[in-house]
Amino acid sequence: MKEKIDLSKLPRHIAVIMDGNGRWAKQKGRLRVFGHQNGVLAVRETVETAAELGIKFLTLYAFSTENWNRPKFEVNALMELLISTIRKETKTLTDNNIRLEAIGDLDSLPSGCRKELQEAMDLTAGNKRMSLILALSYSSKWEILNAVKKIATAVEKKEISVNNINESLFNSFLCTANFPDPELLIRTSGEQRISNFLLWQIAYSELYFSEKLWPDFRKEDLYAAILDYQGRERRFGKTSEQIAS
Ligand code: FPP
């Protein structure tokens, strides 16, 4: 399938809602945490495949603001898994010239997790091949409200005039200010929802829903998503004829 991909028409930015870890574990009669542990293998394969292809930005929804409401045992296990994965994978990221970045309410993460994340981000800050962006304690409504508060404060201080508030200024107040909007958003597990993820940024993204549960997501599934994306006509509100000319 890889040969069919047009490398000159790759999405620059792919965002992924990694869903189905819990159901995957349940199908095997195991605890949900077992699903998350196996989800890490799919993360590794997806990162590797995206970098090999030449994708420049890959954003993974690893933990939502709403996920804090899960049982304490599961939240703790996810934080531990994050710490151990970041610790284990930083060298591979460096060897492959991949930069680690994060979006979300990072201050709400446990200090050990924040520290590990910060160290890995600092160590990989100079890497240029691809940015791997983890959405952690992230929700889009939180991000948008946060931006609105910052803009309101700047207006109050007369640093910004209301007339200067436009899309580009608003973008600059989001966690994703340094990244282009994703052209492709993938969600696994057959669910067809956005779940408070990048609501502003996906205004014109192509959505792709895979039936695979996240721990089963493999190279070929990413290729299939990109091929599907490449078969679509992106009109951005224009007509087909306008796009063709
Ligand atoms: C959704 O499945 C998955 C999560 C909430 C966590 C995702 C975390 C990982 C894949 C592992 C850690 C990631 C990194 C980047 C180190 P779910 O639990 O909602 O599954 P369900 O819908 O079947 O219950």
Coordinates of C-alpha atoms and ligand atoms in Angstrom, one line a residue:
M1 CA 0.0 0.0 0.0
K2 CA 2.9 2.3 0.7
E3 CA 3.9 2.5 -3.0
K4 CA 0.5 3.9 -3.8
I5 CA 1.0 7.0 -1.6
D6 CA 1.9 10.2 -3.4
L7 CA 4.8 11.6 -1.4
S8 CA 4.3 15.0 -3.0
K9 CA 0.8 15.2 -1.6
L10 CA 1.3 14.1 2.0
P11 CA -0.6 15.9 4.8
R12 CA 1.9 18.0 6.7
H13 CA 0.1 17.5 10.0
I14 CA -1.8 14.3 11.1
A15 CA -3.8 14.3 14.3
V16 CA -4.9 11.1 16.0
I17 CA -7.6 10.3 18.5
M18 CA -6.3 7.0 19.9
D19 CA -9.4 5.2 21.0
G20 CA -10.3 1.7 22.0
N21 CA -7.6 0.6 24.4
G22 CA -10.2 -0.3 27.1
R23 CA -12.4 -2.3 24.7
W24 CA -9.3 -4.1 23.3
A25 CA -8.3 -5.2 26.8
K26 CA -11.9 -6.2 27.7
Q27 CA -12.1 -8.4 24.6
K28 CA -9.0 -10.2 26.0
G29 CA -10.5 -10.5 29.5
R30 CA -7.8 -8.1 30.8
L31 CA -7.7 -4.9 32.8
R32 CA -8.1 -1.6 30.9
V33 CA -4.5 -0.7 31.8
F34 CA -3.3 -3.7 29.7
G35 CA -5.0 -2.0 26.7
H36 CA -3.1 1.3 27.4
Q37 CA 0.2 -0.6 27.7
N38 CA -0.4 -2.2 24.3
G39 CA -1.5 1.2 23.0
V40 CA 2.1 2.3 23.4
L41 CA 3.2 -0.2 20.8
A42 CA 0.8 1.4 18.3
V43 CA 2.1 4.8 19.3
R44 CA 5.7 3.6 18.5
E45 CA 4.7 2.2 15.1
T46 CA 2.6 5.2 14.1
V47 CA 5.4 7.6 15.0
E48 CA 8.0 5.5 13.1
T49 CA 5.8 5.2 10.1
A50 CA 4.8 8.9 10.0
A51 CA 8.5 10.0 10.2
E52 CA 9.6 7.5 7.5
L53 CA 7.0 8.9 5.2
G54 CA 8.0 12.5 5.8
I55 CA 5.0 13.7 7.8
K56 CA 6.2 16.9 9.6
F57 CA 3.7 17.1 12.5
L58 CA 2.0 14.2 14.3
T59 CA -0.4 15.1 17.2
L60 CA -1.6 12.3 19.5
Y61 CA -4.5 12.7 21.9
A62 CA -3.0 10.9 24.8
F63 CA -5.0 12.3 27.8
S64 CA -8.0 14.6 27.7
T65 CA -9.2 17.0 30.4
E66 CA -12.2 14.7 30.9
N67 CA -9.9 11.7 31.4
W68 CA -9.1 13.0 34.9
N69 CA -12.6 11.7 35.8
R70 CA -11.6 8.1 35.2
P71 CA -11.0 5.8 38.2
K72 CA -7.9 7.0 40.1
F73 CA -6.2 3.6 39.5
E74 CA -6.5 4.1 35.7
V75 CA -5.4 7.8 35.8
N76 CA -2.3 6.9 37.9
A77 CA -1.5 4.0 35.6
L78 CA -1.7 6.3 32.5
M79 CA 0.6 8.9 34.1
E80 CA 3.1 6.1 35.0
L81 CA 2.9 4.8 31.5
L82 CA 3.5 8.3 30.1
I83 CA 6.6 8.8 32.4
S84 CA 8.1 5.4 31.6
T85 CA 7.4 5.7 27.8
I86 CA 8.9 9.1 27.6
R87 CA 11.9 7.9 29.5
K88 CA 12.4 4.9 27.4
E89 CA 11.8 6.5 24.0
T90 CA 13.7 9.8 24.3
K91 CA 16.8 8.3 22.9
T92 CA 14.9 6.8 19.9
L93 CA 13.4 10.2 19.3
T94 CA 16.8 11.8 19.3
D95 CA 18.3 9.1 17.1
N96 CA 15.6 9.7 14.6
N97 CA 15.7 13.5 14.7
I98 CA 12.2 13.8 16.1
R99 CA 11.2 16.7 18.4
L100 CA 8.8 16.0 21.3
E101 CA 6.3 18.8 22.0
A102 CA 3.1 18.9 24.1
I103 CA -0.2 20.8 24.2
G104 CA -2.7 21.1 27.0
D105 CA -2.9 22.2 30.6
L106 CA 0.5 20.8 31.4
D107 CA 0.6 22.5 34.9
S108 CA -2.2 20.0 36.0
L109 CA 0.1 17.0 35.3
P110 CA 1.8 15.3 38.3
S111 CA 5.2 16.9 38.9
G112 CA 7.1 13.7 38.0
C113 CA 5.3 13.5 34.7
R114 CA 5.9 17.2 34.0
K115 CA 9.5 16.9 34.8
E116 CA 10.1 13.9 32.5
L117 CA 8.2 15.6 29.7
Q118 CA 10.1 18.9 30.1
E119 CA 13.4 17.1 30.0
A120 CA 12.5 15.1 26.9
M121 CA 11.2 18.3 25.2
D122 CA 14.4 20.2 26.0
L123 CA 16.6 17.3 24.8
T124 CA 14.8 17.0 21.5
A125 CA 14.2 20.7 20.9
G126 CA 16.7 21.0 18.1
N127 CA 15.3 18.0 16.1
K128 CA 13.9 18.9 12.7
R129 CA 12.6 15.8 10.9
M130 CA 9.1 15.6 12.6
S131 CA 7.4 17.1 15.6
L132 CA 5.6 14.6 17.8
I133 CA 3.0 16.6 19.7
L134 CA 1.3 14.9 22.7
A135 CA -2.0 16.4 23.8
L136 CA -2.0 15.9 27.6
S137 CA -4.7 17.1 29.9
Y138 CA -6.0 18.8 26.8
S139 CA -9.4 19.8 25.7
S140 CA -10.3 22.2 23.0
K141 CA -12.9 24.1 25.0
W142 CA -10.3 24.7 27.8
E143 CA -7.8 25.8 25.1
I144 CA -10.2 28.2 23.5
L145 CA -11.4 29.7 26.8
N146 CA -7.8 30.1 27.8
A147 CA -7.0 32.0 24.6
V148 CA -10.1 34.2 25.1
K149 CA -9.0 35.1 28.7
K150 CA -5.5 36.0 27.5
I151 CA -6.8 38.1 24.7
A152 CA -9.3 39.9 27.0
T153 CA -6.5 40.6 29.4
A154 CA -4.3 42.0 26.6
V155 CA -7.3 44.2 25.4
E156 CA -7.8 45.4 29.0
K157 CA -4.1 46.4 29.2
K158 CA -4.5 48.1 25.8
E159 CA -1.9 45.8 24.3
I160 CA -4.4 44.7 21.6
S161 CA -7.2 46.7 20.1
V162 CA -10.5 44.8 19.5
N163 CA -10.3 45.6 15.8
N164 CA -7.1 43.7 15.5
I165 CA -8.7 40.4 16.7
N166 CA -8.7 38.2 13.7
E167 CA -8.0 34.5 12.9
S168 CA -4.3 34.8 12.8
L169 CA -4.2 36.7 16.2
F170 CA -6.5 34.1 17.7
N171 CA -4.3 31.3 16.4
S172 CA -1.3 32.8 18.1
F173 CA -3.0 32.5 21.5
L174 CA -3.7 28.7 21.1
C175 CA -1.4 25.9 22.3
T176 CA -0.9 25.0 18.6
A177 CA 0.3 28.5 17.7
N178 CA 3.5 27.0 16.2
F179 CA 1.9 24.2 14.2
P180 CA -0.1 24.2 11.0
D181 CA -3.7 23.0 11.2
P182 CA -4.0 19.2 10.7
E183 CA -5.1 18.3 7.2
L184 CA -6.0 14.8 8.4
L185 CA -7.7 13.7 11.6
I186 CA -7.8 10.0 12.3
R187 CA -10.0 8.4 15.0
T188 CA -9.8 4.7 15.8
S189 CA -12.2 2.2 17.3
G190 CA -15.2 2.9 15.0
E191 CA -16.5 5.8 17.1
Q192 CA -17.3 8.9 15.0
R193 CA -16.8 11.8 17.4
I194 CA -14.4 14.7 18.0
S195 CA -14.4 14.5 21.8
N196 CA -13.3 18.1 22.5
F197 CA -10.1 17.7 20.3
L198 CA -8.7 20.6 18.3
L199 CA -12.1 22.1 17.5
W200 CA -10.8 25.3 16.0
Q201 CA -7.9 23.7 14.2
I202 CA -9.9 21.0 12.3
A203 CA -12.3 23.5 10.7
Y204 CA -11.2 22.1 7.3
S205 CA -9.5 18.8 8.2
E206 CA -10.4 15.6 6.5
L207 CA -11.8 13.1 9.0
Y208 CA -11.0 9.5 8.8
F209 CA -12.5 6.8 11.0
S210 CA -10.8 3.5 11.4
E211 CA -12.6 0.4 12.8
K212 CA -9.4 -0.8 14.4
L213 CA -9.1 -0.5 18.2
W214 CA -6.0 1.6 18.9
P215 CA -3.6 -1.2 20.1
D216 CA -4.3 -3.0 16.8
F217 CA -3.5 0.1 14.7
R218 CA -0.5 -0.7 12.4
K219 CA 1.6 0.8 9.5
E220 CA -0.9 -0.4 6.9
D221 CA -3.8 1.4 8.7
L222 CA -1.9 4.7 8.6
Y223 CA -1.1 4.1 4.9
A224 CA -4.9 3.4 4.3
A225 CA -5.8 6.6 6.1
I226 CA -3.4 8.7 4.0
L227 CA -4.5 7.1 0.8
D228 CA -8.1 7.8 1.6
Y229 CA -7.1 11.4 2.3
Q230 CA -5.3 11.7 -1.0
G231 CA -8.4 10.5 -2.9
R232 CA -10.5 13.4 -1.5
E233 CA -11.1 16.7 -3.1
R234 CA -10.4 19.5 -0.6
R235 CA -12.6 22.5 -1.7
F236 CA -12.4 24.8 1.3
G237 CA -15.8 26.2 0.4
K238 CA -15.1 26.6 -3.3
T239 CA -16.6 24.6 -6.2
S240 CA -15.1 21.6 -7.8
E241 CA -14.6 23.6 -11.1
Q242 CA -12.7 26.3 -9.2
I243 CA -10.4 23.8 -7.7
A244 CA -9.7 22.1 -11.0
S245 CA -8.7 25.4 -12.7
Ligands
FPP1 C1 -8.4 5.8 24.7 O1 -8.9 4.5 24.9 C2 -7.1 6.0 25.1 C3 -6.6 6.8 26.1 C4 -7.5 7.6 26.9 C5 -5.2 6.8 26.5 C6 -4.2 6.8 25.3 C7 -2.9 6.4 25.9 C8 -2.0 5.6 25.3 C9 -2.2 5.0 23.9 C10 -0.8 5.2 26.0 C11 0.2 6.3 26.3 C12 0.5 7.2 25.2 C13 1.7 7.8 25.0 C14 1.9 8.8 24.0 C15 2.9 7.4 25.8 P1 -10.1 4.2 25.9 O2 -9.4 3.9 27.2 O3 -11.0 5.4 25.9 O4 -10.7 2.9 25.3 P2 -12.3 2.5 25.3 O5 -13.0 3.6 24.5 O6 -12.3 1.2 24.6 O7 -12.7 2.5 26.7

